[in-house]
């Protein structure tokens, strides 16, 4: 073959390779609910039922994760205003996107959404029963608007990579999706390799949203979903899974004390409520603010009687990781908290930084995402 032909052959190969990677429409996908969804063309006008999923879109539509959005439920504004501030500083046009009341209970001004002429709705799997009961899914189907269910909470470790892959296929962003899911699986397998042989399995209690309704309230937790699922995914025993009849619920402080957990973890965020006394994890938070909140939490009546607190095994973590495409960072914090001897050099904050730098264009702010309470061993 002559040298003149080689560049032409390589160029053709490059074109064919790009075509092979491109999603072909119409496209039929099976979502996390098991339903088959057909997309006639690449979605350009998207509705997002849970606004936190904008961080999934940030992995895919990296230049502008808001570029396809015509309506969304901006839960970040309510649950993590600091992250919302960072996103809208980078993409100010996000301020103009319709913020609908599209809750897990199926409450929505459907007329305002339909007026935006969406060609796809992305929804969290946990919201499906409510959306069915309120007739929202039926109305969208009648209008020819496909609904794709993803999941980062009910089966967080199994379905988070699946959901990123699913959206990568749906939005013609398969290479971007694969880059992140490969990273995710590599980091998760590193955890499993070090924890699977540990016996007996550590007993953990994780108090979700600790302090949200004031320091008097205790102790809301998750069973096999959300934080419970993440605790189990790192090979530990989750007290909520052993006690709760449903997915989430309250366990009395007395019962927690009697169970003698080896590790006690609280999840917290900067909720904009008058009663919020949680450990304020997230952007714009200093270590002193975190330490002060831990100190106040340890002064709750009866709290000092918990074995884990007595032993200095008291930790906290950014709440939104329970339902988040970057929950691999939450898994690493849990691994480090629950198995300190096995993960001395693990740096979850660096993992979070790597995700933002390598797989998104989301600006990296300063803050605290996880920590041990002062006085810990």
Tab-separated table of C-alpha atoms in Angstrom:
chain	number	residue	atom	x	y	z
A	1	UNK	CA	0.000	0.000	0.000
A	2	UNK	CA	1.371	3.408	-0.933
A	3	UNK	CA	1.943	6.134	1.640
A	4	UNK	CA	-0.628	8.355	-0.075
A	5	UNK	CA	-3.388	5.845	0.531
A	6	UNK	CA	-2.680	5.334	4.242
A	7	UNK	CA	-4.020	8.733	5.449
A	8	UNK	CA	-7.184	8.227	3.392
A	9	UNK	CA	-7.714	4.757	4.876
A	10	UNK	CA	-7.142	6.083	8.393
A	11	UNK	CA	-9.522	8.951	7.799
A	12	UNK	CA	-12.217	6.578	6.570
A	13	UNK	CA	-11.634	4.298	9.551
A	14	UNK	CA	-12.010	7.275	11.850
A	15	UNK	CA	-15.329	8.213	10.250
A	16	UNK	CA	-16.630	4.643	10.456
A	17	UNK	CA	-15.486	4.429	14.094
A	18	UNK	CA	-17.362	7.622	14.991
A	19	UNK	CA	-20.456	6.318	13.215
A	20	UNK	CA	-20.220	3.035	15.112
A	21	UNK	CA	-20.165	4.915	18.440
A	22	UNK	CA	-23.088	7.157	17.548
A	23	UNK	CA	-26.515	6.101	18.811
A	24	UNK	CA	-28.864	5.052	16.026
A	25	UNK	CA	-32.516	6.153	16.261
A	26	UNK	CA	-35.224	5.023	16.577
A	27	UNK	CA	-33.857	3.332	19.694
A	28	UNK	CA	-35.563	0.952	22.116
A	29	UNK	CA	-34.165	0.725	25.654
A	30	UNK	CA	-35.090	-1.227	28.778
A	31	UNK	CA	-35.035	1.124	31.761
A	32	UNK	CA	-34.537	0.341	35.469
A	33	UNK	CA	-38.262	-0.340	35.903
A	34	UNK	CA	-38.051	-3.089	33.292
A	35	UNK	CA	-40.193	-1.245	30.758
A	36	UNK	CA	-39.181	-0.919	27.121
A	37	UNK	CA	-38.990	2.676	25.939
A	38	UNK	CA	-38.675	3.698	22.296
A	39	UNK	CA	-37.077	7.004	21.341
A	40	UNK	CA	-37.884	8.097	17.790
A	41	UNK	CA	-35.004	10.571	17.676
A	42	UNK	CA	-32.324	12.021	19.922
A	43	UNK	CA	-34.084	13.823	22.800
A	44	UNK	CA	-33.581	17.586	22.635
A	45	UNK	CA	-36.313	18.807	25.012
A	46	UNK	CA	-36.002	16.947	28.299
A	47	UNK	CA	-37.948	17.121	31.570
A	48	UNK	CA	-36.141	15.992	34.748
A	49	UNK	CA	-38.382	14.854	37.622
A	50	UNK	CA	-35.597	14.901	40.255
A	51	UNK	CA	-33.363	17.916	39.711
A	52	UNK	CA	-30.408	16.261	41.394
A	53	UNK	CA	-30.100	14.194	38.227
A	54	UNK	CA	-28.620	17.249	36.554
A	55	UNK	CA	-25.368	15.896	37.991
A	56	UNK	CA	-25.855	12.765	35.886
A	57	UNK	CA	-26.395	14.905	32.811
A	58	UNK	CA	-23.190	16.751	33.748
A	59	UNK	CA	-21.328	13.481	33.081
A	60	UNK	CA	-22.852	13.256	29.600
A	61	UNK	CA	-23.604	16.722	28.227
A	62	UNK	CA	-20.400	18.049	29.705
A	63	UNK	CA	-20.254	21.413	27.956
A	64	UNK	CA	-23.727	22.284	29.256
A	65	UNK	CA	-25.813	19.765	31.248
A	66	UNK	CA	-28.791	22.145	31.044
A	67	UNK	CA	-28.739	22.318	27.235
A	68	UNK	CA	-31.642	19.878	26.751
A	69	UNK	CA	-33.718	20.852	29.801
A	70	UNK	CA	-37.073	22.540	29.297
A	71	UNK	CA	-38.467	21.807	32.796
A	72	UNK	CA	-37.211	20.282	36.039
A	73	UNK	CA	-37.813	19.980	39.745
A	74	UNK	CA	-34.872	21.937	41.155
A	75	UNK	CA	-34.389	19.931	44.332
A	76	UNK	CA	-30.811	21.178	44.640
A	77	UNK	CA	-32.144	24.653	45.351
A	78	UNK	CA	-33.974	23.219	48.370
A	79	UNK	CA	-31.526	20.592	49.601
A	80	UNK	CA	-28.122	21.983	48.627
A	81	UNK	CA	-28.207	25.630	47.678
A	82	UNK	CA	-24.404	25.860	47.560
A	83	UNK	CA	-24.201	23.316	44.714
A	84	UNK	CA	-27.011	25.087	42.876
A	85	UNK	CA	-25.112	28.381	43.223
A	86	UNK	CA	-22.028	26.804	41.633
A	87	UNK	CA	-24.034	25.332	38.760
A	88	UNK	CA	-25.904	28.526	37.920
A	89	UNK	CA	-22.681	30.560	38.127
A	90	UNK	CA	-21.249	28.332	35.396
A	91	UNK	CA	-24.478	28.065	33.373
A	92	UNK	CA	-26.580	31.176	34.179
A	93	UNK	CA	-29.243	30.256	31.617
A	94	UNK	CA	-30.268	27.481	34.023
A	95	UNK	CA	-32.101	30.171	35.994
A	96	UNK	CA	-34.597	30.461	33.148
A	97	UNK	CA	-35.628	26.802	33.018
A	98	UNK	CA	-39.145	26.076	34.286
A	99	UNK	CA	-38.929	24.870	37.902
A	100	UNK	CA	-41.965	22.634	38.295
A	101	UNK	CA	-43.436	21.030	41.373
A	102	UNK	CA	-42.782	17.467	40.256
A	103	UNK	CA	-42.402	15.613	43.527
A	104	UNK	CA	-42.226	11.915	44.360
A	105	UNK	CA	-45.937	12.232	45.192
A	106	UNK	CA	-46.764	12.943	41.564
A	107	UNK	CA	-47.869	16.516	42.168
A	108	UNK	CA	-47.243	18.551	39.035
A	109	UNK	CA	-48.706	21.319	36.924
A	110	UNK	CA	-48.745	19.073	33.887
A	111	UNK	CA	-50.130	21.764	31.577
A	112	UNK	CA	-47.079	23.966	32.111
A	113	UNK	CA	-44.779	21.024	31.409
A	114	UNK	CA	-46.658	19.946	28.287
A	115	UNK	CA	-46.519	23.521	26.995
A	116	UNK	CA	-42.740	23.072	26.796
A	117	UNK	CA	-43.252	20.283	24.228
A	118	UNK	CA	-40.895	17.736	25.842
A	119	UNK	CA	-39.676	14.712	23.927
A	120	UNK	CA	-38.453	12.797	27.017
A	121	UNK	CA	-38.980	12.755	30.752
A	122	UNK	CA	-36.261	11.362	33.029
A	123	UNK	CA	-37.615	10.208	36.392
A	124	UNK	CA	-36.344	8.384	39.461
A	125	UNK	CA	-37.701	4.854	39.833
A	126	UNK	CA	-38.930	5.517	43.382
A	127	UNK	CA	-41.446	8.038	41.968
A	128	UNK	CA	-43.095	5.586	39.552
A	129	UNK	CA	-45.947	4.399	41.837
A	130	UNK	CA	-47.048	7.977	42.559
A	131	UNK	CA	-46.770	9.031	38.924
A	132	UNK	CA	-48.935	6.048	37.965
A	133	UNK	CA	-51.548	6.658	40.679
A	134	UNK	CA	-51.949	10.334	39.784
A	135	UNK	CA	-52.343	9.564	36.080
A	136	UNK	CA	-49.260	11.523	35.034
A	137	UNK	CA	-47.692	8.588	33.178
A	138	UNK	CA	-50.947	7.831	31.376
A	139	UNK	CA	-51.274	11.435	30.197
A	140	UNK	CA	-47.673	11.615	29.025
A	141	UNK	CA	-48.084	8.329	27.144
A	142	UNK	CA	-51.198	9.653	25.418
A	143	UNK	CA	-49.165	12.670	24.311
A	144	UNK	CA	-46.353	10.469	23.019
A	145	UNK	CA	-43.813	11.645	25.612
A	146	UNK	CA	-41.614	8.684	26.658
A	147	UNK	CA	-40.629	8.379	30.330
A	148	UNK	CA	-37.292	6.798	31.183
A	149	UNK	CA	-36.839	5.599	34.780
A	150	UNK	CA	-33.370	5.686	36.263
A	151	UNK	CA	-32.381	4.779	39.822
A	152	UNK	CA	-29.694	5.924	42.214
A	153	UNK	CA	-31.522	5.162	45.483
A	154	UNK	CA	-33.473	1.903	45.544
A	155	UNK	CA	-30.506	-0.188	44.360
A	156	UNK	CA	-27.781	2.460	44.484
A	157	UNK	CA	-24.694	0.426	43.585
A	158	UNK	CA	-26.355	-1.847	41.043
A	159	UNK	CA	-28.429	0.791	39.286
A	160	UNK	CA	-26.280	3.922	39.354
A	161	UNK	CA	-23.846	2.695	36.657
A	162	UNK	CA	-26.794	1.168	34.766
A	163	UNK	CA	-28.593	4.502	34.849
A	164	UNK	CA	-25.591	6.426	33.543
A	165	UNK	CA	-25.211	3.859	30.753
A	166	UNK	CA	-28.931	4.049	29.971
A	167	UNK	CA	-28.880	7.826	29.653
A	168	UNK	CA	-25.667	7.654	27.649
A	169	UNK	CA	-27.469	5.481	25.117
A	170	UNK	CA	-30.618	7.592	25.144
A	171	UNK	CA	-28.807	10.897	24.659
A	172	UNK	CA	-26.128	9.724	22.207
A	173	UNK	CA	-23.396	10.064	24.841
A	174	UNK	CA	-22.228	6.465	25.152
A	175	UNK	CA	-18.438	7.140	25.241
A	176	UNK	CA	-18.871	9.702	28.025
A	177	UNK	CA	-21.046	7.287	29.987
A	178	UNK	CA	-18.542	4.459	29.649
A	179	UNK	CA	-15.652	6.626	30.828
A	180	UNK	CA	-17.465	7.292	34.084
A	181	UNK	CA	-18.882	3.804	34.666
A	182	UNK	CA	-15.433	2.256	34.143
A	183	UNK	CA	-14.049	4.648	36.775
A	184	UNK	CA	-16.973	3.852	39.097
A	185	UNK	CA	-16.558	0.087	38.840
A	186	UNK	CA	-12.791	0.251	39.333
A	187	UNK	CA	-13.174	2.259	42.535
A	188	UNK	CA	-15.972	0.060	43.827
A	189	UNK	CA	-14.038	-3.151	43.202
A	190	UNK	CA	-11.132	-1.683	45.143
A	191	UNK	CA	-13.470	-1.377	48.124
A	192	UNK	CA	-14.904	-4.880	47.758
A	193	UNK	CA	-11.440	-6.436	47.467
A	194	UNK	CA	-10.490	-5.107	50.908
A	195	UNK	CA	-13.770	-5.655	52.758
A	196	UNK	CA	-15.120	-9.004	51.572
A	197	UNK	CA	-12.839	-11.025	53.820
A	198	UNK	CA	-13.450	-8.958	56.990
A	199	UNK	CA	-15.248	-10.970	59.668
A	200	UNK	CA	-17.313	-10.424	61.680
A	201	UNK	CA	-19.122	-7.788	59.634
A	202	UNK	CA	-19.106	-4.424	61.448
A	203	UNK	CA	-22.479	-3.269	62.804
A	204	UNK	CA	-23.387	0.243	61.636
A	205	UNK	CA	-26.154	2.712	62.362
A	206	UNK	CA	-26.581	5.593	59.949
A	207	UNK	CA	-28.898	8.394	61.007
A	208	UNK	CA	-30.113	10.023	57.819
A	209	UNK	CA	-30.849	13.755	57.891
A	210	UNK	CA	-29.739	13.872	61.532
A	211	UNK	CA	-30.714	17.194	63.067
A	212	UNK	CA	-32.885	18.358	60.171
A	213	UNK	CA	-35.870	18.761	62.503
A	214	UNK	CA	-33.788	19.875	65.460
A	215	UNK	CA	-31.522	17.975	67.807
A	216	UNK	CA	-34.447	16.552	69.785
A	217	UNK	CA	-35.554	14.253	66.955
A	218	UNK	CA	-33.871	10.858	66.523
A	219	UNK	CA	-33.341	8.500	64.718
A	220	UNK	CA	-34.477	8.329	61.072
A	221	UNK	CA	-32.695	5.737	58.956
A	222	UNK	CA	-32.790	3.646	55.766
A	223	UNK	CA	-33.158	-0.106	55.381
A	224	UNK	CA	-31.864	-1.713	52.169
A	225	UNK	CA	-32.260	1.451	50.075
A	226	UNK	CA	-30.257	4.686	50.033
A	227	UNK	CA	-27.794	4.842	52.906
A	228	UNK	CA	-28.724	1.339	54.036
A	229	UNK	CA	-27.958	-0.057	50.607
A	230	UNK	CA	-24.631	1.785	50.526
A	231	UNK	CA	-23.630	0.479	53.978
A	232	UNK	CA	-24.435	-3.066	52.862
A	233	UNK	CA	-22.542	-2.520	49.601
A	234	UNK	CA	-19.306	-2.015	51.534
A	235	UNK	CA	-19.916	-5.293	53.377
A	236	UNK	CA	-21.199	-4.039	56.724
A	237	UNK	CA	-24.362	-4.862	58.691
A	238	UNK	CA	-26.922	-2.067	58.632
A	239	UNK	CA	-29.113	-1.788	61.732
A	240	UNK	CA	-31.909	-0.171	59.731
A	241	UNK	CA	-32.063	-3.217	57.446
A	242	UNK	CA	-32.470	-5.484	60.463
A	243	UNK	CA	-35.161	-3.461	62.230
A	244	UNK	CA	-37.310	-1.517	59.756
A	245	UNK	CA	-40.408	-3.132	58.213
A	246	UNK	CA	-40.265	-0.753	55.248
A	247	UNK	CA	-37.682	1.104	53.175
A	248	UNK	CA	-37.173	3.934	55.677
A	249	UNK	CA	-38.330	4.813	59.163
A	250	UNK	CA	-37.443	5.768	62.705
A	251	UNK	CA	-35.568	3.713	65.275
A	252	UNK	CA	-35.684	4.862	68.890
A	253	UNK	CA	-32.470	6.050	70.481
A	254	UNK	CA	-32.956	3.462	73.210
A	255	UNK	CA	-33.057	0.699	70.606
A	256	UNK	CA	-29.929	2.030	68.909
A	257	UNK	CA	-28.117	2.050	72.256
A	258	UNK	CA	-29.208	-1.538	72.946
A	259	UNK	CA	-27.938	-2.700	69.543
A	260	UNK	CA	-24.417	-1.466	70.369
A	261	UNK	CA	-23.333	-0.312	66.905
A	262	UNK	CA	-19.581	-0.226	66.321
A	263	UNK	CA	-19.912	2.773	63.989
A	264	UNK	CA	-22.416	5.652	64.106
A	265	UNK	CA	-22.741	7.869	61.052
A	266	UNK	CA	-24.958	10.907	60.494
A	267	UNK	CA	-25.799	12.409	57.123
A	268	UNK	CA	-26.163	16.163	56.856
A	269	UNK	CA	-26.542	19.051	54.453
A	270	UNK	CA	-27.242	22.778	54.420
A	271	UNK	CA	-31.026	22.547	54.376
A	272	UNK	CA	-32.780	25.886	54.281
A	273	UNK	CA	-35.097	25.273	57.243
A	274	UNK	CA	-35.402	27.023	60.601
A	275	UNK	CA	-35.109	23.759	62.504
A	276	UNK	CA	-31.978	22.488	60.749
A	277	UNK	CA	-29.224	21.576	63.210
A	278	UNK	CA	-27.537	19.013	60.965
A	279	UNK	CA	-23.819	18.782	60.338
A	280	UNK	CA	-23.650	21.154	57.339
A	281	UNK	CA	-21.724	19.151	54.771
A	282	UNK	CA	-21.252	20.545	51.277
A	283	UNK	CA	-19.663	23.484	49.498
A	284	UNK	CA	-18.770	26.659	51.360
A	285	UNK	CA	-18.454	24.866	54.697
A	286	UNK	CA	-15.419	25.053	56.979
A	287	UNK	CA	-14.062	22.270	59.153
A	288	UNK	CA	-14.818	24.397	62.222
A	289	UNK	CA	-18.491	24.622	61.285
A	290	UNK	CA	-18.571	20.849	60.883
A	291	UNK	CA	-16.769	20.240	64.195
A	292	UNK	CA	-19.064	22.644	66.064
A	293	UNK	CA	-22.155	20.889	64.698
A	294	UNK	CA	-20.724	17.495	65.714
A	295	UNK	CA	-20.120	18.812	69.228
A	296	UNK	CA	-23.703	20.029	69.555
A	297	UNK	CA	-25.003	16.710	68.243
A	298	UNK	CA	-23.002	14.738	70.810
A	299	UNK	CA	-24.767	16.717	73.542
A	300	UNK	CA	-28.180	15.281	72.635
A	301	UNK	CA	-29.794	13.548	75.642
A	302	UNK	CA	-28.671	9.924	75.804
A	303	UNK	CA	-26.404	10.204	72.771
A	304	UNK	CA	-23.203	9.694	74.772
A	305	UNK	CA	-24.473	6.235	75.797
A	306	UNK	CA	-24.103	4.870	72.262
A	307	UNK	CA	-21.149	2.469	72.143
A	308	UNK	CA	-19.764	3.875	68.901
A	309	UNK	CA	-19.856	7.429	70.266
A	310	UNK	CA	-18.119	6.276	73.477
A	311	UNK	CA	-15.401	4.672	71.374
A	312	UNK	CA	-14.865	7.728	69.150
A	313	UNK	CA	-16.372	5.979	66.096
A	314	UNK	CA	-18.733	8.840	65.256
A	315	UNK	CA	-18.723	10.177	61.676
A	316	UNK	CA	-20.702	12.330	59.279
A	317	UNK	CA	-21.230	12.516	55.533
A	318	UNK	CA	-22.882	14.692	52.881
A	319	UNK	CA	-26.520	13.590	52.822
A	320	UNK	CA	-27.208	13.776	49.084
A	321	UNK	CA	-24.785	10.945	48.328
A	322	UNK	CA	-27.640	8.571	49.289
A	323	UNK	CA	-29.306	9.355	45.931
A	324	UNK	CA	-26.526	10.619	43.710
A	325	UNK	CA	-24.689	9.575	40.533
A	326	UNK	CA	-21.392	10.238	42.351
A	327	UNK	CA	-22.304	7.908	45.214
A	328	UNK	CA	-18.998	6.112	44.699
A	329	UNK	CA	-17.567	8.974	46.773
A	330	UNK	CA	-20.087	8.212	49.518
A	331	UNK	CA	-19.104	4.545	49.339
A	332	UNK	CA	-15.459	5.479	49.815
A	333	UNK	CA	-16.269	7.627	52.843
A	334	UNK	CA	-18.268	4.761	54.334
A	335	UNK	CA	-15.418	2.329	53.682
A	336	UNK	CA	-12.935	4.673	55.336
A	337	UNK	CA	-15.201	5.225	58.356
A	338	UNK	CA	-16.181	1.578	58.861
A	339	UNK	CA	-12.794	-0.010	58.041
A	340	UNK	CA	-10.140	2.545	59.085
A	341	UNK	CA	-7.338	-0.038	59.167
A	342	UNK	CA	-8.014	-1.206	55.606
A	343	UNK	CA	-8.386	2.261	54.075
A	344	UNK	CA	-5.765	4.454	55.718
A	345	UNK	CA	-4.672	6.002	52.421
A	346	UNK	CA	-8.078	6.212	50.711
A	347	UNK	CA	-8.962	9.815	49.836
A	348	UNK	CA	-12.665	10.168	48.924
A	349	UNK	CA	-12.354	13.952	48.548
A	350	UNK	CA	-9.760	13.371	45.838
A	351	UNK	CA	-12.096	10.911	44.133
A	352	UNK	CA	-14.797	13.597	44.069
A	353	UNK	CA	-12.292	16.069	42.636
A	354	UNK	CA	-11.245	13.542	39.977
A	355	UNK	CA	-14.872	13.027	38.910
A	356	UNK	CA	-15.464	16.740	38.475
A	357	UNK	CA	-12.177	17.366	36.678
A	358	UNK	CA	-12.139	14.323	34.412
A	359	UNK	CA	-15.798	13.670	33.609
A	360	UNK	CA	-17.604	17.023	33.953
A	361	UNK	CA	-17.123	20.759	33.560
A	362	UNK	CA	-18.758	21.459	36.928
A	363	UNK	CA	-16.621	23.986	38.839
A	364	UNK	CA	-14.950	22.555	41.925
A	365	UNK	CA	-15.842	24.458	45.071
A	366	UNK	CA	-14.324	24.229	48.527
A	367	UNK	CA	-16.086	22.503	51.369
A	368	UNK	CA	-16.365	19.351	53.479
A	369	UNK	CA	-18.101	16.184	52.298
A	370	UNK	CA	-17.285	13.801	55.139
A	371	UNK	CA	-15.491	13.807	58.489
A	372	UNK	CA	-14.944	12.154	61.832
A	373	UNK	CA	-16.332	13.930	64.875
A	374	UNK	CA	-13.750	15.693	67.079
A	375	UNK	CA	-12.191	13.431	69.672
A	376	UNK	CA	-12.405	10.331	67.481
A	377	UNK	CA	-9.890	7.519	67.639
